[in-house]
Amino acid sequence: MDASNILFAVENDCDLTILEELFDRNNTTVHRVGSGEEALATLHAMPFEIMLTDMVMPDMDAITLARRARRVSPGLTVFMYTDLPTRALRREISEAGIERIFDKPLSPNLVGYLLREARRASDRRNDMNSTSAKGM
């Protein structure tokens, strides 16, 4: 199985240090960035299956980042985490194409879920690439 790539867009690293160690053991490469603009630049540079972003970033919120990221990488699956998910926020998040909201603090159980989702996304991308190659 190919390695999966997950982009973490977070301002505060302590949320993800433990999770990164668990991902490393599961053939998953984690790229951590500290701002929305840095996340977008990274998405332009390489493919990712998943982006996990904090609601609050120094330069933009997760909703703005998700909308812009999906323009750069249309097949990207975006997840967000926050400590204050309100109903209005959930509706806006859904409209931005964010697949799911996770509550803080992040749990190690999240790793298994994200790994499964990353592999599904990778399989979809590989299927699309093989279909495109057959059409040439």
PDB file of N, CA and C in Angstrom, residues 46-122:
ATOM      1  N   MET A  46       2.455  19.763  -3.600  1.00  0.00           N
ATOM      2  CA  MET A  46       2.362  18.301  -3.574  1.00  0.00           C
ATOM      3  C   MET A  46       0.950  17.842  -3.254  1.00  0.00           C
ATOM      4  N   PRO A  47       0.617  16.586  -3.611  1.00  0.00           N
ATOM      5  CA  PRO A  47      -0.742  16.091  -3.371  1.00  0.00           C
ATOM      6  C   PRO A  47      -0.926  15.577  -1.939  1.00  0.00           C
ATOM      7  N   PHE A  48      -2.110  15.783  -1.424  1.00  0.00           N
ATOM      8  CA  PHE A  48      -2.495  15.278  -0.108  1.00  0.00           C
ATOM      9  C   PHE A  48      -3.860  14.622  -0.217  1.00  0.00           C
ATOM     10  N   GLU A  49      -4.073  13.598   0.591  1.00  0.00           N
ATOM     11  CA  GLU A  49      -5.384  12.972   0.658  1.00  0.00           C
ATOM     12  C   GLU A  49      -6.299  13.746   1.597  1.00  0.00           C
ATOM     13  N   ILE A  50      -5.707  14.217   2.704  1.00  0.00           N
ATOM     14  CA  ILE A  50      -6.493  14.833   3.775  1.00  0.00           C
ATOM     15  C   ILE A  50      -5.789  16.078   4.289  1.00  0.00           C
ATOM     16  N   MET A  51      -6.597  17.051   4.681  1.00  0.00           N
ATOM     17  CA  MET A  51      -6.091  18.189   5.439  1.00  0.00           C
ATOM     18  C   MET A  51      -6.915  18.280   6.718  1.00  0.00           C
ATOM     19  N   LEU A  52      -6.234  18.348   7.838  1.00  0.00           N
ATOM     20  CA  LEU A  52      -6.866  18.566   9.138  1.00  0.00           C
ATOM     21  C   LEU A  52      -6.453  19.951   9.595  1.00  0.00           C
ATOM     22  N   THR A  53      -7.428  20.808   9.854  1.00  0.00           N
ATOM     23  CA  THR A  53      -7.113  22.181  10.222  1.00  0.00           C
ATOM     24  C   THR A  53      -7.833  22.601  11.491  1.00  0.00           C
ATOM     25  N   ASP A  54      -7.177  23.427  12.249  1.00  0.00           N
ATOM     26  CA  ASP A  54      -7.793  24.051  13.415  1.00  0.00           C
ATOM     27  C   ASP A  54      -8.755  25.121  12.905  1.00  0.00           C
ATOM     28  N   MET A  55      -9.803  25.391  13.653  1.00  0.00           N
ATOM     29  CA  MET A  55     -10.755  26.426  13.255  1.00  0.00           C
ATOM     30  C   MET A  55     -10.081  27.788  13.159  1.00  0.00           C
ATOM     31  N   VAL A  56      -9.203  28.070  14.113  1.00  0.00           N
ATOM     32  CA  VAL A  56      -8.573  29.392  14.173  1.00  0.00           C
ATOM     33  C   VAL A  56      -7.110  29.274  13.759  1.00  0.00           C
ATOM     34  N   MET A  57      -6.778  29.992  12.693  1.00  0.00           N
ATOM     35  CA  MET A  57      -5.404  30.063  12.217  1.00  0.00           C
ATOM     36  C   MET A  57      -4.986  31.531  12.288  1.00  0.00           C
ATOM     37  N   PRO A  58      -3.681  31.818  12.257  1.00  0.00           N
ATOM     38  CA  PRO A  58      -3.248  33.210  12.389  1.00  0.00           C
ATOM     39  C   PRO A  58      -3.732  34.127  11.265  1.00  0.00           C
ATOM     40  N   ASP A  59      -3.872  33.593  10.057  1.00  0.00           N
ATOM     41  CA  ASP A  59      -4.180  34.455   8.921  1.00  0.00           C
ATOM     42  C   ASP A  59      -5.544  34.228   8.283  1.00  0.00           C
ATOM     43  N   MET A  60      -6.219  33.139   8.618  1.00  0.00           N
ATOM     44  CA  MET A  60      -7.564  32.893   8.081  1.00  0.00           C
ATOM     45  C   MET A  60      -8.224  31.793   8.896  1.00  0.00           C
ATOM     46  N   ASP A  61      -9.539  31.730   8.849  1.00  0.00           N
ATOM     47  CA  ASP A  61     -10.224  30.667   9.581  1.00  0.00           C
ATOM     48  C   ASP A  61     -10.299  29.411   8.714  1.00  0.00           C
ATOM     49  N   ALA A  62     -10.705  28.306   9.327  1.00  0.00           N
ATOM     50  CA  ALA A  62     -10.745  27.020   8.635  1.00  0.00           C
ATOM     51  C   ALA A  62     -11.723  27.017   7.468  1.00  0.00           C
ATOM     52  N   ILE A  63     -12.789  27.775   7.576  1.00  0.00           N
ATOM     53  CA  ILE A  63     -13.791  27.806   6.514  1.00  0.00           C
ATOM     54  C   ILE A  63     -13.202  28.436   5.251  1.00  0.00           C
ATOM     55  N   THR A  64     -12.527  29.556   5.417  1.00  0.00           N
ATOM     56  CA  THR A  64     -11.863  30.209   4.283  1.00  0.00           C
ATOM     57  C   THR A  64     -10.782  29.302   3.712  1.00  0.00           C
ATOM     58  N   LEU A  65      -9.996  28.702   4.591  1.00  0.00           N
ATOM     59  CA  LEU A  65      -8.937  27.799   4.147  1.00  0.00           C
ATOM     60  C   LEU A  65      -9.523  26.621   3.374  1.00  0.00           C
ATOM     61  N   ALA A  66     -10.592  26.027   3.877  1.00  0.00           N
ATOM     62  CA  ALA A  66     -11.203  24.874   3.199  1.00  0.00           C
ATOM     63  C   ALA A  66     -11.673  25.244   1.799  1.00  0.00           C
ATOM     64  N   ARG A  67     -12.341  26.361   1.684  1.00  0.00           N
ATOM     65  CA  ARG A  67     -12.833  26.790   0.361  1.00  0.00           C
ATOM     66  C   ARG A  67     -11.679  26.998  -0.621  1.00  0.00           C
ATOM     67  N   ARG A  68     -10.645  27.663  -0.159  1.00  0.00           N
ATOM     68  CA  ARG A  68      -9.504  27.933  -1.037  1.00  0.00           C
ATOM     69  C   ARG A  68      -8.719  26.653  -1.336  1.00  0.00           C
ATOM     70  N   ALA A  69      -8.582  25.789  -0.338  1.00  0.00           N
ATOM     71  CA  ALA A  69      -7.830  24.541  -0.513  1.00  0.00           C
ATOM     72  C   ALA A  69      -8.515  23.621  -1.515  1.00  0.00           C
ATOM     73  N   ARG A  70      -9.829  23.570  -1.484  1.00  0.00           N
ATOM     74  CA  ARG A  70     -10.553  22.693  -2.407  1.00  0.00           C
ATOM     75  C   ARG A  70     -10.482  23.219  -3.843  1.00  0.00           C
ATOM     76  N   ARG A  71     -10.243  24.505  -4.030  1.00  0.00           N
ATOM     77  CA  ARG A  71     -10.007  25.044  -5.380  1.00  0.00           C
ATOM     78  C   ARG A  71      -8.636  24.602  -5.899  1.00  0.00           C
ATOM     79  N   VAL A  72      -7.666  24.567  -4.996  1.00  0.00           N
ATOM     80  CA  VAL A  72      -6.310  24.143  -5.364  1.00  0.00           C
ATOM     81  C   VAL A  72      -6.271  22.633  -5.598  1.00  0.00           C
ATOM     82  N   SER A  73      -6.961  21.894  -4.743  1.00  0.00           N
ATOM     83  CA  SER A  73      -6.926  20.432  -4.764  1.00  0.00           C
ATOM     84  C   SER A  73      -8.351  19.899  -4.632  1.00  0.00           C
ATOM     85  N   PRO A  74      -9.091  19.804  -5.737  1.00  0.00           N
ATOM     86  CA  PRO A  74     -10.515  19.464  -5.677  1.00  0.00           C
ATOM     87  C   PRO A  74     -10.848  18.138  -4.992  1.00  0.00           C
ATOM     88  N   GLY A  75      -9.963  17.159  -5.033  1.00  0.00           N
ATOM     89  CA  GLY A  75     -10.234  15.873  -4.398  1.00  0.00           C
ATOM     90  C   GLY A  75      -9.869  15.811  -2.928  1.00  0.00           C
ATOM     91  N   LEU A  76      -9.378  16.901  -2.380  1.00  0.00           N
ATOM     92  CA  LEU A  76      -8.921  16.936  -0.990  1.00  0.00           C
ATOM     93  C   LEU A  76     -10.083  16.745  -0.021  1.00  0.00           C
ATOM     94  N   THR A  77      -9.882  15.876   0.967  1.00  0.00           N
ATOM     95  CA  THR A  77     -10.849  15.708   2.047  1.00  0.00           C
ATOM     96  C   THR A  77     -10.392  16.598   3.196  1.00  0.00           C
ATOM     97  N   VAL A  78     -11.287  17.467   3.669  1.00  0.00           N
ATOM     98  CA  VAL A  78     -10.927  18.439   4.703  1.00  0.00           C
ATOM     99  C   VAL A  78     -11.696  18.139   5.985  1.00  0.00           C
ATOM    100  N   PHE A  79     -10.948  18.064   7.085  1.00  0.00           N
ATOM    101  CA  PHE A  79     -11.520  17.923   8.416  1.00  0.00           C
ATOM    102  C   PHE A  79     -11.077  19.119   9.243  1.00  0.00           C
ATOM    103  N   MET A  80     -11.874  19.456  10.244  1.00  0.00           N
ATOM    104  CA  MET A  80     -11.571  20.588  11.105  1.00  0.00           C
ATOM    105  C   MET A  80     -11.739  20.172  12.556  1.00  0.00           C
ATOM    106  N   TYR A  81     -10.989  20.809  13.436  1.00  0.00           N
ATOM    107  CA  TYR A  81     -11.226  20.590  14.859  1.00  0.00           C
ATOM    108  C   TYR A  81     -11.337  21.924  15.569  1.00  0.00           C
ATOM    109  N   THR A  82     -12.155  21.919  16.613  1.00  0.00           N
ATOM    110  CA  THR A  82     -12.418  23.144  17.366  1.00  0.00           C
ATOM    111  C   THR A  82     -12.927  22.780  18.748  1.00  0.00           C
ATOM    112  N   ASP A  83     -12.898  23.737  19.642  1.00  0.00           N
ATOM    113  CA  ASP A  83     -13.468  23.494  20.967  1.00  0.00           C
ATOM    114  C   ASP A  83     -14.843  24.132  21.113  1.00  0.00           C
ATOM    115  N   LEU A  84     -15.342  24.815  20.079  1.00  0.00           N
ATOM    116  CA  LEU A  84     -16.641  25.490  20.168  1.00  0.00           C
ATOM    117  C   LEU A  84     -17.512  25.262  18.930  1.00  0.00           C
ATOM    118  N   PRO A  85     -17.913  24.008  18.650  1.00  0.00           N
ATOM    119  CA  PRO A  85     -18.736  23.792  17.457  1.00  0.00           C
ATOM    120  C   PRO A  85     -20.207  24.137  17.710  1.00  0.00           C
ATOM    121  N   THR A  86     -20.674  25.256  17.196  1.00  0.00           N
ATOM    122  CA  THR A  86     -22.076  25.653  17.343  1.00  0.00           C
ATOM    123  C   THR A  86     -22.872  25.171  16.131  1.00  0.00           C
ATOM    124  N   ARG A  87     -24.198  25.203  16.229  1.00  0.00           N
ATOM    125  CA  ARG A  87     -25.034  24.785  15.090  1.00  0.00           C
ATOM    126  C   ARG A  87     -24.790  25.653  13.864  1.00  0.00           C
ATOM    127  N   ALA A  88     -24.728  26.958  14.071  1.00  0.00           N
ATOM    128  CA  ALA A  88     -24.491  27.864  12.939  1.00  0.00           C
ATOM    129  C   ALA A  88     -23.135  27.569  12.296  1.00  0.00           C
ATOM    130  N   LEU A  89     -22.139  27.315  13.127  1.00  0.00           N
ATOM    131  CA  LEU A  89     -20.808  26.995  12.617  1.00  0.00           C
ATOM    132  C   LEU A  89     -20.846  25.683  11.841  1.00  0.00           C
ATOM    133  N   ARG A  90     -21.545  24.698  12.356  1.00  0.00           N
ATOM    134  CA  ARG A  90     -21.639  23.403  11.670  1.00  0.00           C
ATOM    135  C   ARG A  90     -22.251  23.562  10.279  1.00  0.00           C
ATOM    136  N   ARG A  91     -23.254  24.386  10.152  1.00  0.00           N
ATOM    137  CA  ARG A  91     -23.900  24.612   8.857  1.00  0.00           C
ATOM    138  C   ARG A  91     -22.904  25.274   7.887  1.00  0.00           C
ATOM    139  N   GLU A  92     -22.217  26.292   8.361  1.00  0.00           N
ATOM    140  CA  GLU A  92     -21.250  26.999   7.517  1.00  0.00           C
ATOM    141  C   GLU A  92     -20.093  26.081   7.113  1.00  0.00           C
ATOM    142  N   ILE A  93     -19.680  25.238   8.037  1.00  0.00           N
ATOM    143  CA  ILE A  93     -18.597  24.290   7.774  1.00  0.00           C
ATOM    144  C   ILE A  93     -19.007  23.305   6.687  1.00  0.00           C
ATOM    145  N   SER A  94     -20.215  22.808   6.790  1.00  0.00           N
ATOM    146  CA  SER A  94     -20.725  21.878   5.789  1.00  0.00           C
ATOM    147  C   SER A  94     -20.765  22.530   4.406  1.00  0.00           C
ATOM    148  N   GLU A  95     -21.216  23.770   4.346  1.00  0.00           N
ATOM    149  CA  GLU A  95     -21.280  24.498   3.070  1.00  0.00           C
ATOM    150  C   GLU A  95     -19.893  24.738   2.477  1.00  0.00           C
ATOM    151  N   ALA A  96     -18.870  24.801   3.322  1.00  0.00           N
ATOM    152  CA  ALA A  96     -17.493  25.017   2.852  1.00  0.00           C
ATOM    153  C   ALA A  96     -16.843  23.724   2.363  1.00  0.00           C
ATOM    154  N   GLY A  97     -17.525  22.595   2.525  1.00  0.00           N
ATOM    155  CA  GLY A  97     -16.976  21.321   2.072  1.00  0.00           C
ATOM    156  C   GLY A  97     -16.118  20.616   3.099  1.00  0.00           C
ATOM    157  N   ILE A  98     -16.204  21.031   4.348  1.00  0.00           N
ATOM    158  CA  ILE A  98     -15.475  20.342   5.415  1.00  0.00           C
ATOM    159  C   ILE A  98     -16.281  19.102   5.780  1.00  0.00           C
ATOM    160  N   GLU A  99     -15.633  17.947   5.714  1.00  0.00           N
ATOM    161  CA  GLU A  99     -16.320  16.670   5.879  1.00  0.00           C
ATOM    162  C   GLU A  99     -16.811  16.414   7.296  1.00  0.00           C
ATOM    163  N   ARG A 100     -15.987  16.797   8.266  1.00  0.00           N
ATOM    164  CA  ARG A 100     -16.335  16.460   9.651  1.00  0.00           C
ATOM    165  C   ARG A 100     -15.601  17.390  10.603  1.00  0.00           C
ATOM    166  N   ILE A 101     -16.234  17.626  11.761  1.00  0.00           N
ATOM    167  CA  ILE A 101     -15.629  18.437  12.819  1.00  0.00           C
ATOM    168  C   ILE A 101     -15.238  17.511  13.962  1.00  0.00           C
ATOM    169  N   PHE A 102     -14.040  17.686  14.470  1.00  0.00           N
ATOM    170  CA  PHE A 102     -13.596  16.950  15.649  1.00  0.00           C
ATOM    171  C   PHE A 102     -13.472  17.930  16.802  1.00  0.00           C
ATOM    172  N   ASP A 103     -13.851  17.472  17.980  1.00  0.00           N
ATOM    173  CA  ASP A 103     -13.762  18.303  19.176  1.00  0.00           C
ATOM    174  C   ASP A 103     -12.362  18.220  19.766  1.00  0.00           C
ATOM    175  N   LYS A 104     -11.941  19.326  20.367  1.00  0.00           N
ATOM    176  CA  LYS A 104     -10.697  19.340  21.140  1.00  0.00           C
ATOM    177  C   LYS A 104     -11.007  18.803  22.527  1.00  0.00           C
ATOM    178  N   PRO A 105     -10.052  18.183  23.167  1.00  0.00           N
ATOM    179  CA  PRO A 105      -8.726  17.818  22.654  1.00  0.00           C
ATOM    180  C   PRO A 105      -8.833  16.647  21.680  1.00  0.00           C
ATOM    181  N   LEU A 106      -7.893  16.590  20.755  1.00  0.00           N
ATOM    182  CA  LEU A 106      -7.879  15.501  19.786  1.00  0.00           C
ATOM    183  C   LEU A 106      -7.508  14.195  20.472  1.00  0.00           C
ATOM    184  N   SER A 107      -8.136  13.132  20.045  1.00  0.00           N
ATOM    185  CA  SER A 107      -7.942  11.814  20.645  1.00  0.00           C
ATOM    186  C   SER A 107      -7.045  10.954  19.759  1.00  0.00           C
ATOM    187  N   PRO A 108      -6.247  10.071  20.360  1.00  0.00           N
ATOM    188  CA  PRO A 108      -5.477   9.120  19.547  1.00  0.00           C
ATOM    189  C   PRO A 108      -6.375   8.237  18.673  1.00  0.00           C
ATOM    190  N   ASN A 109      -7.640   8.059  19.053  1.00  0.00           N
ATOM    191  CA  ASN A 109      -8.573   7.290  18.219  1.00  0.00           C
ATOM    192  C   ASN A 109      -8.785   7.951  16.863  1.00  0.00           C
ATOM    193  N   LEU A 110      -8.535   9.239  16.797  1.00  0.00           N
ATOM    194  CA  LEU A 110      -8.671   9.980  15.550  1.00  0.00           C
ATOM    195  C   LEU A 110      -7.713   9.448  14.484  1.00  0.00           C
ATOM    196  N   VAL A 111      -6.576   8.939  14.905  1.00  0.00           N
ATOM    197  CA  VAL A 111      -5.572   8.446  13.970  1.00  0.00           C
ATOM    198  C   VAL A 111      -6.151   7.345  13.085  1.00  0.00           C
ATOM    199  N   GLY A 112      -6.796   6.369  13.695  1.00  0.00           N
ATOM    200  CA  GLY A 112      -7.375   5.268  12.921  1.00  0.00           C
ATOM    201  C   GLY A 112      -8.386   5.760  11.910  1.00  0.00           C
ATOM    202  N   TYR A 113      -9.231   6.670  12.326  1.00  0.00           N
ATOM    203  CA  TYR A 113     -10.243   7.225  11.430  1.00  0.00           C
ATOM    204  C   TYR A 113      -9.588   7.954  10.255  1.00  0.00           C
ATOM    205  N   LEU A 114      -8.640   8.821  10.546  1.00  0.00           N
ATOM    206  CA  LEU A 114      -7.974   9.583   9.487  1.00  0.00           C
ATOM    207  C   LEU A 114      -7.174   8.678   8.551  1.00  0.00           C
ATOM    208  N   LEU A 115      -6.564   7.626   9.091  1.00  0.00           N
ATOM    209  CA  LEU A 115      -5.837   6.685   8.240  1.00  0.00           C
ATOM    210  C   LEU A 115      -6.783   6.005   7.251  1.00  0.00           C
ATOM    211  N   ARG A 116      -7.937   5.559   7.740  1.00  0.00           N
ATOM    212  CA  ARG A 116      -8.921   4.928   6.847  1.00  0.00           C
ATOM    213  C   ARG A 116      -9.380   5.911   5.769  1.00  0.00           C
ATOM    214  N   GLU A 117      -9.661   7.143   6.179  1.00  0.00           N
ATOM    215  CA  GLU A 117     -10.116   8.151   5.215  1.00  0.00           C
ATOM    216  C   GLU A 117      -9.024   8.492   4.204  1.00  0.00           C
ATOM    217  N   ALA A 118      -7.781   8.580   4.655  1.00  0.00           N
ATOM    218  CA  ALA A 118      -6.674   8.885   3.745  1.00  0.00           C
ATOM    219  C   ALA A 118      -6.499   7.764   2.727  1.00  0.00           C
ATOM    220  N   ARG A 119      -6.629   6.543   3.167  1.00  0.00           N
ATOM    221  CA  ARG A 119      -6.482   5.414   2.244  1.00  0.00           C
ATOM    222  C   ARG A 119      -7.628   5.372   1.241  1.00  0.00           C
ATOM    223  N   ARG A 120      -8.840   5.683   1.694  1.00  0.00           N
ATOM    224  CA  ARG A 120      -9.976   5.751   0.759  1.00  0.00           C
ATOM    225  C   ARG A 120      -9.732   6.832  -0.297  1.00  0.00           C
ATOM    226  N   ALA A 121      -9.275   7.991   0.163  1.00  0.00           N
ATOM    227  CA  ALA A 121      -9.009   9.096  -0.767  1.00  0.00           C
ATOM    228  C   ALA A 121      -7.895   8.723  -1.743  1.00  0.00           C
ATOM    229  N   SER A 122      -6.871   8.051  -1.249  1.00  0.00           N
ATOM    230  CA  SER A 122      -5.765   7.624  -2.100  1.00  0.00           C
ATOM    231  C   SER A 122      -6.248   6.611  -3.132  1.00  0.00           C
TER     232      SER A 122
END
